[in-house]
Coordinates of C-alpha atoms and ligand atoms in Angstrom, one line a residue:
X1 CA 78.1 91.1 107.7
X2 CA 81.6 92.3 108.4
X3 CA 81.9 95.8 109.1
X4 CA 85.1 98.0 108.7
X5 CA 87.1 99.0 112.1
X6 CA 89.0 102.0 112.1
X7 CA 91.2 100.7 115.0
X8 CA 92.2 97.6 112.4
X9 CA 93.0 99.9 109.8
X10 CA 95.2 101.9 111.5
X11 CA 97.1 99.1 112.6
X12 CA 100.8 98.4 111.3
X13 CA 103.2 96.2 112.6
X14 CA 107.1 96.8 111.9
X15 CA 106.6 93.3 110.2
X16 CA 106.3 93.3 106.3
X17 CA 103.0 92.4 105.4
X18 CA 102.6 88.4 105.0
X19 CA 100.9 88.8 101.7
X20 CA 100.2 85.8 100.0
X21 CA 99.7 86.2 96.5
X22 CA 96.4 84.1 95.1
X23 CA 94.9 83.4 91.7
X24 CA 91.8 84.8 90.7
X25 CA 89.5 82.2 89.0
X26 CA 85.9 82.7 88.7
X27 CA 84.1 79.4 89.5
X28 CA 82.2 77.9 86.4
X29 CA 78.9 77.7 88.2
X30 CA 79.1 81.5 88.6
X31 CA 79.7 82.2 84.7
X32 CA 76.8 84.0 83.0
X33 CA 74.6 84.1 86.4
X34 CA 73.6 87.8 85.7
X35 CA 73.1 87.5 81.9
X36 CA 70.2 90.0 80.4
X37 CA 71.2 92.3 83.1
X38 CA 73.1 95.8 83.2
X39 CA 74.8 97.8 85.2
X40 CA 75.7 101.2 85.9
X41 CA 78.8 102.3 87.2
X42 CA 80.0 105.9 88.7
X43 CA 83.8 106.6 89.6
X44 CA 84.9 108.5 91.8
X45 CA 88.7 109.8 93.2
X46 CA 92.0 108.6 92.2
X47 CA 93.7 106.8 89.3
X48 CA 93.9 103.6 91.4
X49 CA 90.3 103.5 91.7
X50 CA 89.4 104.4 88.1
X51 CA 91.3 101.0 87.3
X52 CA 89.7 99.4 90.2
X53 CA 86.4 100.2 88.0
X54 CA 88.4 98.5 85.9
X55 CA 88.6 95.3 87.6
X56 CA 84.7 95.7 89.0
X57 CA 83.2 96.1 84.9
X58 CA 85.4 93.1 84.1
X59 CA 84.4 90.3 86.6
X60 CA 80.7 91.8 86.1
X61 CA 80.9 91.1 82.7
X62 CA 82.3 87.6 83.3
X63 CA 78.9 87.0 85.7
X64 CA 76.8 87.9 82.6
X65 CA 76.1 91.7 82.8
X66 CA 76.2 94.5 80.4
X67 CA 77.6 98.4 80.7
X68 CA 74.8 100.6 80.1
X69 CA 74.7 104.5 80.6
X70 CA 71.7 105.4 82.0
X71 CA 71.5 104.5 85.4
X72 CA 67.5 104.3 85.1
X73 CA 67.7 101.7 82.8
X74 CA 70.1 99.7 85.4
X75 CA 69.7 96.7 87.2
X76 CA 72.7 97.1 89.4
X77 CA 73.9 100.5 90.3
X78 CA 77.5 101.1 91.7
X79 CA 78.9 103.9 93.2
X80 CA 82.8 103.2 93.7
X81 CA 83.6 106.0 96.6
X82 CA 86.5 108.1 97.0
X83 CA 87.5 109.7 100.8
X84 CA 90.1 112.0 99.9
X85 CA 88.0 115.4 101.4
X86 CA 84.3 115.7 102.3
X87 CA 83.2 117.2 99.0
X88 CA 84.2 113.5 98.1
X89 CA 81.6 112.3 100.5
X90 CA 79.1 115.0 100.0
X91 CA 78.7 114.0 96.1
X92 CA 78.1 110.1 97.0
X93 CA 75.5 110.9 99.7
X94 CA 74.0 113.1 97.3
X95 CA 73.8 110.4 94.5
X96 CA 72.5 108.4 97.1
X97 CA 69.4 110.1 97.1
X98 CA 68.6 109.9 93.1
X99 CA 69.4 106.0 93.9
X100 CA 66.5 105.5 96.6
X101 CA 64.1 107.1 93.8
X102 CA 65.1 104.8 91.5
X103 CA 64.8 102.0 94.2
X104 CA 61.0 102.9 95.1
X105 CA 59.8 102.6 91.4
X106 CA 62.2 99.5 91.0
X107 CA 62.7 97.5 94.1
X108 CA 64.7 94.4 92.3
X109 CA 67.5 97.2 91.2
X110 CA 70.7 96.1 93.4
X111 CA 72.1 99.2 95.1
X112 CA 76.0 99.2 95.8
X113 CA 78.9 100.9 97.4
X114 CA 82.9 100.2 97.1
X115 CA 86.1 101.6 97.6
X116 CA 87.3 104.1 100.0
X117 CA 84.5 105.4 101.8
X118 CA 83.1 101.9 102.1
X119 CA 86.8 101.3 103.5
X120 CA 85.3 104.2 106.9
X121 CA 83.8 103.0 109.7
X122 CA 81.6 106.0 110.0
X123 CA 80.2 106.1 106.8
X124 CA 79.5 102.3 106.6
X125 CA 77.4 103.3 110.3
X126 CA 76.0 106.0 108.5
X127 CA 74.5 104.0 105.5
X128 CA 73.1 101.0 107.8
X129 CA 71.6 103.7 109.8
X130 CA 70.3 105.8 107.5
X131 CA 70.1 104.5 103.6
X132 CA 69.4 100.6 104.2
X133 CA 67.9 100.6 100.9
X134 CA 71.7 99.9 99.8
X135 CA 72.2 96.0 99.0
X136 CA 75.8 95.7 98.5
X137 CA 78.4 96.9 100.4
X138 CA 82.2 96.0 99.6
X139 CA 85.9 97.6 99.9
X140 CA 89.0 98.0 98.2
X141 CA 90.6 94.6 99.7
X142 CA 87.9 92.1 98.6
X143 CA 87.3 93.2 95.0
X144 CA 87.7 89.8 93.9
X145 CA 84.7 88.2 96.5
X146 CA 82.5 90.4 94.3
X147 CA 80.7 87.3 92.4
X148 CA 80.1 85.3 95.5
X149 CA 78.6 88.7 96.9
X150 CA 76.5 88.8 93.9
X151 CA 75.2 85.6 93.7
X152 CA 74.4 85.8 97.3
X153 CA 72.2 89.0 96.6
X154 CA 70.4 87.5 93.7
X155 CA 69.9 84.0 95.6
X156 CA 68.7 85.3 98.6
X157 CA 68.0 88.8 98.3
X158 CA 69.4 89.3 101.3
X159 CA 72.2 92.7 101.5
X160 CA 75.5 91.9 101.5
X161 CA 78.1 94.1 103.8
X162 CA 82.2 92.8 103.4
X163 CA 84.4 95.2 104.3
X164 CA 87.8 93.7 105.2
X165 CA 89.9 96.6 107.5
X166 CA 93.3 94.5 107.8
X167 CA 94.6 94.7 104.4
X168 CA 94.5 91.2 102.3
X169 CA 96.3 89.1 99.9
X170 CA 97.6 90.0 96.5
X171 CA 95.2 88.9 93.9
X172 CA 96.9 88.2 90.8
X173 CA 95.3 86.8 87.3
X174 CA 92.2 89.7 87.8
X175 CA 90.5 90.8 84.6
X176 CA 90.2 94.1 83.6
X177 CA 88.0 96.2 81.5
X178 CA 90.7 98.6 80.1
X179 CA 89.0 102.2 79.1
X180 CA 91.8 102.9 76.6
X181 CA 92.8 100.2 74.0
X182 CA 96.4 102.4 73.3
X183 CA 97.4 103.2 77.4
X184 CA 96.8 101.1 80.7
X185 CA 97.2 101.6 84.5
X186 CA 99.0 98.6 85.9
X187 CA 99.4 98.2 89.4
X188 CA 102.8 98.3 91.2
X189 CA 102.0 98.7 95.2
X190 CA 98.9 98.7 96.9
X191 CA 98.5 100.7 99.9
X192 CA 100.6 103.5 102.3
X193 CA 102.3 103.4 105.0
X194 CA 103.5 106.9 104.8
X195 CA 100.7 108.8 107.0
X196 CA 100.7 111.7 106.3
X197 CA 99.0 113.4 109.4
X198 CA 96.2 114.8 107.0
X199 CA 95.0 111.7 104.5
X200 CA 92.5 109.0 104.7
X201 CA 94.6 106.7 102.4
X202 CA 96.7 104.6 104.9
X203 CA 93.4 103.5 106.4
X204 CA 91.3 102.9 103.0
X205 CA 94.1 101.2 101.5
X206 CA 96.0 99.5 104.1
X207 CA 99.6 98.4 104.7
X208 CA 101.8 98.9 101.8
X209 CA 102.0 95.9 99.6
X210 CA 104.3 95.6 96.4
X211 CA 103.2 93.2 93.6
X212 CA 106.1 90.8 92.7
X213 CA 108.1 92.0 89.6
X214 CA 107.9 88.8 87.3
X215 CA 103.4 89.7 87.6
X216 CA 104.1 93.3 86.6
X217 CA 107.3 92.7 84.0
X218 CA 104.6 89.5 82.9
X219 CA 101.5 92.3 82.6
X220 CA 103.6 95.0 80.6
X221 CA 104.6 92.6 78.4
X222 CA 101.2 91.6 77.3
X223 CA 99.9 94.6 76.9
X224 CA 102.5 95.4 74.2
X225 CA 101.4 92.3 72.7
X226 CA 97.9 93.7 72.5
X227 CA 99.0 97.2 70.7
X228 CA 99.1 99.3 73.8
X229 CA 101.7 102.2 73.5
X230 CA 101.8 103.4 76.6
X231 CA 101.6 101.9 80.7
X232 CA 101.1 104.1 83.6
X233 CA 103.1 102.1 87.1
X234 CA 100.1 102.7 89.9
X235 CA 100.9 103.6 93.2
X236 CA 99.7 105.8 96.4
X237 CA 104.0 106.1 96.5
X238 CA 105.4 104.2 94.0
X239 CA 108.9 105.5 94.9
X240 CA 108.7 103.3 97.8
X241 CA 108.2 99.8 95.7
X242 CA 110.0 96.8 96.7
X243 CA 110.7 98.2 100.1
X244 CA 108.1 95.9 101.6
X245 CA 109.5 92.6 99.5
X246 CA 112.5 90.2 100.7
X247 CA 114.6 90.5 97.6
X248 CA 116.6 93.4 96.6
X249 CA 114.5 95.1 94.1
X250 CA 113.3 98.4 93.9
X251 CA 111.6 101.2 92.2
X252 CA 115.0 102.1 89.7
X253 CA 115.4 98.8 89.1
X254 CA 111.8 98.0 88.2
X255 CA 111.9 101.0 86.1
X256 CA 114.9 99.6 84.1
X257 CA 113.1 96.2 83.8
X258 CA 109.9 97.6 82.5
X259 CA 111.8 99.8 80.3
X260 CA 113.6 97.1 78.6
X261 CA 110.2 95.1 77.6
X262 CA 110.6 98.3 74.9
X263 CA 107.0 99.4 75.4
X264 CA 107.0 103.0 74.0
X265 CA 105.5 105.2 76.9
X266 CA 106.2 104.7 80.6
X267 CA 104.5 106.8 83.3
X268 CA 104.3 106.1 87.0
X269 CA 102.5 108.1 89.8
X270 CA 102.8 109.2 92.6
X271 CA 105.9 109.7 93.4
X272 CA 106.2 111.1 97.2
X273 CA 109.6 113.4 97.5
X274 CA 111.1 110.9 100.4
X275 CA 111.5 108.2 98.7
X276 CA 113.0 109.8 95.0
X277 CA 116.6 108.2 94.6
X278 CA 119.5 109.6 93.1
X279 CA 119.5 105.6 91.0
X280 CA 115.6 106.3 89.9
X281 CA 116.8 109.8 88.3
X282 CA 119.7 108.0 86.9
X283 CA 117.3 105.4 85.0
X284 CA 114.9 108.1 84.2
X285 CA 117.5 110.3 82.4
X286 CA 119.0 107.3 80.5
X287 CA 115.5 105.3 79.1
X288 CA 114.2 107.0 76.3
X289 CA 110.9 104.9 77.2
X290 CA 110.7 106.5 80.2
X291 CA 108.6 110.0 79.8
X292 CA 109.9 113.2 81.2
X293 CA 107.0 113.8 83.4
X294 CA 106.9 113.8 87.5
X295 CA 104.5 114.7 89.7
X296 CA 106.0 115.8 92.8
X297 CA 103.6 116.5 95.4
X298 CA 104.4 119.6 97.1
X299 CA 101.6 120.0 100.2
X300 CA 103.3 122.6 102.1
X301 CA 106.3 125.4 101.2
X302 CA 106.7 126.3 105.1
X303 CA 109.2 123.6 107.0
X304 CA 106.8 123.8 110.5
X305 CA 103.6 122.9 108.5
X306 CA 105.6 120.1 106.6
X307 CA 106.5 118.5 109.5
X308 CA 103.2 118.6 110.9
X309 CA 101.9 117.6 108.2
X310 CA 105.1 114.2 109.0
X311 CA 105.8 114.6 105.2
X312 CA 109.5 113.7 106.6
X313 CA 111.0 116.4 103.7
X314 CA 111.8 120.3 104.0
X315 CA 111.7 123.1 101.7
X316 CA 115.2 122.6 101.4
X317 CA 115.0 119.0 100.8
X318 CA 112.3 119.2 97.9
X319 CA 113.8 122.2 96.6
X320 CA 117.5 120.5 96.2
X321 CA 114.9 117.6 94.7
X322 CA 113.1 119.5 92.2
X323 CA 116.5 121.4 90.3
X324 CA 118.4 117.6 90.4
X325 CA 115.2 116.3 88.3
X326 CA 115.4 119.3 86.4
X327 CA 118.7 119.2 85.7
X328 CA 119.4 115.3 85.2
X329 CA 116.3 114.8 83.0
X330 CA 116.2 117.0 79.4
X331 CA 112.7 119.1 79.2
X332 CA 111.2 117.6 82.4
X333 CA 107.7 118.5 83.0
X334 CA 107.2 118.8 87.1
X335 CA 103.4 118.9 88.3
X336 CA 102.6 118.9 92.0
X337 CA 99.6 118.8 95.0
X338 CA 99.4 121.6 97.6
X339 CA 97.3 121.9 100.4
X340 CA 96.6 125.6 101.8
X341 CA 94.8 126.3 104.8
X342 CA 95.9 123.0 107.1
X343 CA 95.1 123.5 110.6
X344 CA 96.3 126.5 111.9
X345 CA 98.8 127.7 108.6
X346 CA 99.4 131.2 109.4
X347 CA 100.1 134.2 106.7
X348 CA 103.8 133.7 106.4
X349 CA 103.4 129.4 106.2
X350 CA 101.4 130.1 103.2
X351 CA 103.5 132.9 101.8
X352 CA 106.1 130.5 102.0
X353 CA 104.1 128.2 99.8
X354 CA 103.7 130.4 97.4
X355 CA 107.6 131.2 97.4
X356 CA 108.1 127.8 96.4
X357 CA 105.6 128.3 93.6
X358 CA 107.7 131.5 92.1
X359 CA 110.7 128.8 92.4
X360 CA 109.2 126.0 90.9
X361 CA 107.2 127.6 87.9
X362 CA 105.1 124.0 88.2
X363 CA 103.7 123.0 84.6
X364 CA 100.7 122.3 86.7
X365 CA 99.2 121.8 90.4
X366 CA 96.5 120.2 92.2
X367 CA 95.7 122.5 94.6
X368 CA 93.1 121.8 97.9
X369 CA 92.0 123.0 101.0
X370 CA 92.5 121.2 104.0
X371 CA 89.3 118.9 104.9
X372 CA 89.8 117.6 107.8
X373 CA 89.1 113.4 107.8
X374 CA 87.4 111.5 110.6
X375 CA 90.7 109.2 112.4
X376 CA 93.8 110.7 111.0
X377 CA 95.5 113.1 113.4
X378 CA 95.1 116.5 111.6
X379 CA 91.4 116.0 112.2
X380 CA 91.8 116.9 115.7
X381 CA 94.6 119.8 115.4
X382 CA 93.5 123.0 116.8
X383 CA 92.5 125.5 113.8
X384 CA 91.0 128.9 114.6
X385 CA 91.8 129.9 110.0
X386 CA 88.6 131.4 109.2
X387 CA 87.3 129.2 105.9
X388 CA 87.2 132.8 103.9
X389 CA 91.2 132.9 104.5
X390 CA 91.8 129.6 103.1
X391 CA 89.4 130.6 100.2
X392 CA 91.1 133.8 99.4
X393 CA 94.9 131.7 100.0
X394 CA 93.5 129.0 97.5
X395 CA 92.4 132.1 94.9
X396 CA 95.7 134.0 95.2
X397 CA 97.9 130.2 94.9
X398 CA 95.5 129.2 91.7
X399 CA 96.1 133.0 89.8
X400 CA 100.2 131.6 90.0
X401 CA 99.5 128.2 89.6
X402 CA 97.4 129.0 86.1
X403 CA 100.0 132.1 85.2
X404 CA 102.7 129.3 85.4
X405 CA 100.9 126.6 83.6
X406 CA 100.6 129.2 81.0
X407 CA 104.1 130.2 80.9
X408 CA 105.4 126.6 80.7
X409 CA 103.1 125.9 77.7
X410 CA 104.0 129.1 75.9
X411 CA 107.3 127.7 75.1
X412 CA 106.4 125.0 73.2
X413 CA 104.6 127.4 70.6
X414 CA 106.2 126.8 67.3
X415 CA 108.1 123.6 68.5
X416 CA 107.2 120.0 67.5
X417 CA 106.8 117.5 69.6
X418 CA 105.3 113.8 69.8
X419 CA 101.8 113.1 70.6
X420 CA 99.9 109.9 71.5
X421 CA 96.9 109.9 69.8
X422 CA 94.0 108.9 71.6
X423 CA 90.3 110.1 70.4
X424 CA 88.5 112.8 68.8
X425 CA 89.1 115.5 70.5
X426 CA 86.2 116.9 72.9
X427 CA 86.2 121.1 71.8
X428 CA 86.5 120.2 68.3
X429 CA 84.8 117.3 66.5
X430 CA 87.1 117.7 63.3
X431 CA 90.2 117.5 65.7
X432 CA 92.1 114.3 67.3
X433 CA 93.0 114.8 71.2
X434 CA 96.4 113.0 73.2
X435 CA 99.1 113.6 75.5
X436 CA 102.7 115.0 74.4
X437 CA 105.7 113.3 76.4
X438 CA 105.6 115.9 79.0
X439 CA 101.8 115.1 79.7
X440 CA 100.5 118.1 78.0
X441 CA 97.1 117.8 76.3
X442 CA 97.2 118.8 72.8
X443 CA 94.0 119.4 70.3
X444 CA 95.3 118.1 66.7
X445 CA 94.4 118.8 63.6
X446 CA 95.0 115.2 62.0
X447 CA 93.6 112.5 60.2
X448 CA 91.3 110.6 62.8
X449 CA 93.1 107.2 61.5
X450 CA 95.7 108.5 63.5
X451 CA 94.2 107.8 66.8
X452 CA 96.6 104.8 68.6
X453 CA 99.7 106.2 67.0
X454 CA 102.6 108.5 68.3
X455 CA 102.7 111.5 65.8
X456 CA 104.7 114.4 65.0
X457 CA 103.0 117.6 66.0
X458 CA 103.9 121.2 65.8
X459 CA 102.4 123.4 68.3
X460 CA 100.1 126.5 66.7
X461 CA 99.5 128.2 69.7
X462 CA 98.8 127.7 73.6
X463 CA 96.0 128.3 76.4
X464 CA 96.2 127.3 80.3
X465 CA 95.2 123.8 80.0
X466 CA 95.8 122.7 76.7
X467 CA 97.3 123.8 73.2
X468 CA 96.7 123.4 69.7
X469 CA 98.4 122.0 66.9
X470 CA 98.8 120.3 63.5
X471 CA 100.5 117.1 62.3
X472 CA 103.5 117.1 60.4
Ligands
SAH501 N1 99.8 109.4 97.5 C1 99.8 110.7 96.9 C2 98.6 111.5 97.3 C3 97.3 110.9 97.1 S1 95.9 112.0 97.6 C4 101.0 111.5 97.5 O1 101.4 111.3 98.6 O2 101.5 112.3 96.8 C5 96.1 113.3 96.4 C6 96.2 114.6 97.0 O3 95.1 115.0 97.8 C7 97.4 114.8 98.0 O4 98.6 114.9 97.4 C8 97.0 116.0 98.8 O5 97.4 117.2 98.2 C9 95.5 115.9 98.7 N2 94.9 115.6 100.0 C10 95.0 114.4 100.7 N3 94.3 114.4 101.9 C11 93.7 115.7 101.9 C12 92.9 116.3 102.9 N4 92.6 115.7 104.0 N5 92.5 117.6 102.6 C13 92.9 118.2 101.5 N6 93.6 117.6 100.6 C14 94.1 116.4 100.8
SF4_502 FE1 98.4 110.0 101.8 FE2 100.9 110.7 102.4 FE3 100.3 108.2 101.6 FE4 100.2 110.1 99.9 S1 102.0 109.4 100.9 S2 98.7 108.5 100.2 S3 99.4 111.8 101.0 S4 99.6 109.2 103.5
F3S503 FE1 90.2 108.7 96.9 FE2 90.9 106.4 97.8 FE3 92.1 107.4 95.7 S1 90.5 108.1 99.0 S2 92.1 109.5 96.1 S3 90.0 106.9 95.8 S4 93.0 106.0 97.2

């Protein structure tokens, strides 16, 4: 059994991480040892841990398993976790529940947990104190130990808890289970080293680790080969890639590369405001593969709550970085994250906020309340905000956020614009569903043999979250 240790997690060292970069091969004997049987799998959190489910459903099928839907019908359940705030938390714990049932009618089911809450100390206590019905237990830096894991539990029927704290190597050659057939994730970095005072990240993901350009350039390349239009670069702060390697290379020049393999869509995310570069907007502005779409994570519009928050940018700073993108880049579509209610924001930090809002006109936020996470130092920052002020702040932010969304979508009514195709579309079964340039979801009335193709669409009209249009 290894446990995780907060202490290890939160270690750094002004070192670059020694990563070694290894080869994922699944040993022959281990081919096919779970054939006949399913599994279930439930995702929560980030993009980076959808495509870890990814990763997870592809090595499971190499052992012999099969995807199913109903988790009833499973024989291995899996819930990969997210940490980001407690209503995170308090959905897993309360899946766990439905899981035990499950358990006590079929004791052979295996029960597991990954990714970042398996990644906390407390919550790996919690679940060997309280839910040992759970067989497997395994984090975001041993993915690839999964089919020894496996085998172990079948063999021996005995749980299995591997939770590595100190961040490992860089597994290369992993198999993936792609959702889409027409857009991928593909990893860039791995981890953060940025903490910010409030997130959970730094310690569920570890020290910032940057794959090596030929794997990436290597990756893109093949999935092009396969038909796939578009690639999205995956990062907790992909701005900061190559910062951790020896050679020269960074995020605009990775950009370029990837650009050049002439795959038709490029995305990244997320891109933290510190480490933008006047070279990245440069090579943004000039690819035509690269999409006019940022997400530019806000948090905080007041300068003292910024800095307690040691997001290392002011208002002025992001502000001076929001009109260069908007400027340099033709039609630019800027989204963003804000936080309201972190420990102690008064009236005028949050009017402040919402300043920046009138500013920005975002085409579209995340917005959050502060949760406070066991470990990271906001946790233990004095707040005496009542939870019905941050409620209200979070109402009054969303009405500006949603009047802006609308805004920005009202003036593409009547335009035409290009649309990847990528399903039916989920209000309408006679309509196709996909994302313009600028990341805005568009109901189409097309022929469905247009799903995987980039079409011409013009815009019939607009809501909050999505518009309507027709092919032409
Ligand atoms: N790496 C990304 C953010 C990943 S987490 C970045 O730096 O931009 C996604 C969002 O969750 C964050 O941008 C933040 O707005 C929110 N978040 C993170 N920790 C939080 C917490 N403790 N409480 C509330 N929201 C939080
Ligand atoms: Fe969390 Fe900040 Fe890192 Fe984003 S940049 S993952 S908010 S610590
Ligand atoms: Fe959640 Fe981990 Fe992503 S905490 S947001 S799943 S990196």
């Amino acid at each position: 059994m290894i446990v995780p240790n907060l202490k290890e997690a939160m270690k750094r060292s002004r070192e670059n991480a020694k990563v070694q970069t290894i080869n994922y091969i699944l040993e022959e004997n281990l081919k096919g040892i779970a054939l006949g049987k399913h599994y279930f799998i439930k995702t929560y959190g980030c993009q980076m841990n959808e495509h870890d489910s990814e990763n997870i459903k592809a090595i499971l099928e190499e052992l012999g398993f099969t995807e199913i839907d109903c988790m009833e019908e499973a024989d291995f359940i899996l819930l990969n976790t997210c940490a980001i705030r407690e209503n995170a938390h308090n959905k897993v714990f309360g899946f766990l529940g439905r899981i035990k049932n499950i358990k006590e009618k079929r004791p052979d089911v295996i029960a597991g947990i990954s990714g970042c809450m398996a990644q906390e100390e407390v919550v790996v206590n919690e679940i060997l104190e309280k839910y040992n019905y759970i067989d497997l237990v395994f984090g975001t830096h041993n993915i690839h130990r999964l089919p020894q894991l496996i085998q172990s539990i079948l063999n021996k029927r005995e749980s299995q808890i591997e939770v590595f704290s100190k961040e490992g190597d860089i597994i290369e050659n992993m198999p993936f289970k792609r959702d889409s057939k027409y857009k991928a994730w593909v990893n860039i970095m791995y981890g953060c080293d940025k903490f910010c005072t409030y997130c959970i990240v730094p310690y569920t993901r570890g020290k910032q680790r940057s794959r090596r350009k030929e794997a990436i350039l290597s990756e893109v390349k093949s999935l092009k080969e396969q038909g796939y239009k578009e690639v999205t670069l995956l990062g907790q702060n992909v701005n900061a890639y190559g910062k951790d390697l020896e050679e020269n290379y960074r995020m605009e020049d990775l950009l370029f590369d990837v650009s050049k393999t002439g795959i038709e869509r490029i995305r990244f995310v997320t891109s933290h405001p510190w480490d933008f570069t006047d070279k990245m907007i440069d090579v943004i502005s000039k690819c035509d593969n690269i999409m006019p779409y940022i997400h530019l994570p806000l948090q905080s519009g007041s300068n003292a709550i910024l800095k307690r928050m040691g997001r290392r940018y002011t208002k002025e700073d992001y502000l001076n970085l929001f009109h260069k993108l908007k400027e340099k880049i033709p039609n630019v579509a800027i989204t963003t994250d804000i936080i309201v209610g972190f420990p102690n924001e008064t009236e005028e930090d949050f009017e402040e906020t919402l300043q920046v809002v009138e500013m920005c006109k975002y085409d579209s936020a995340f917005t959050f309340i502060f949760s406070p996470r066991v470990g990271t130092p906001a946790a233990n920052m004095e707040d005496t905000i009542l939870k019905e002020v941050k409620e209200e702040r979070l109402q009054r932010l969303n009405e500006r956020i949603n009047y802006y969304s609308k805004c920005a979508n009202e003036a593409y009514k009547g335009k035409i614009v290009k649309v990847l195709i990528e399903g039916i579309s989920e209000k309408d079964e006679t309509k196709v569903m996909g994302y313009t340039e600028t990341m805005k979801l568009v109901n189409v009335k097309a022929d469905k043999e247009k799903i995987g193709s980039i079409i011409n669409v013009k815009i019939t009209d607009v809501k909050t979250w999505s518009m309507d249009g027709e092919e032409v």
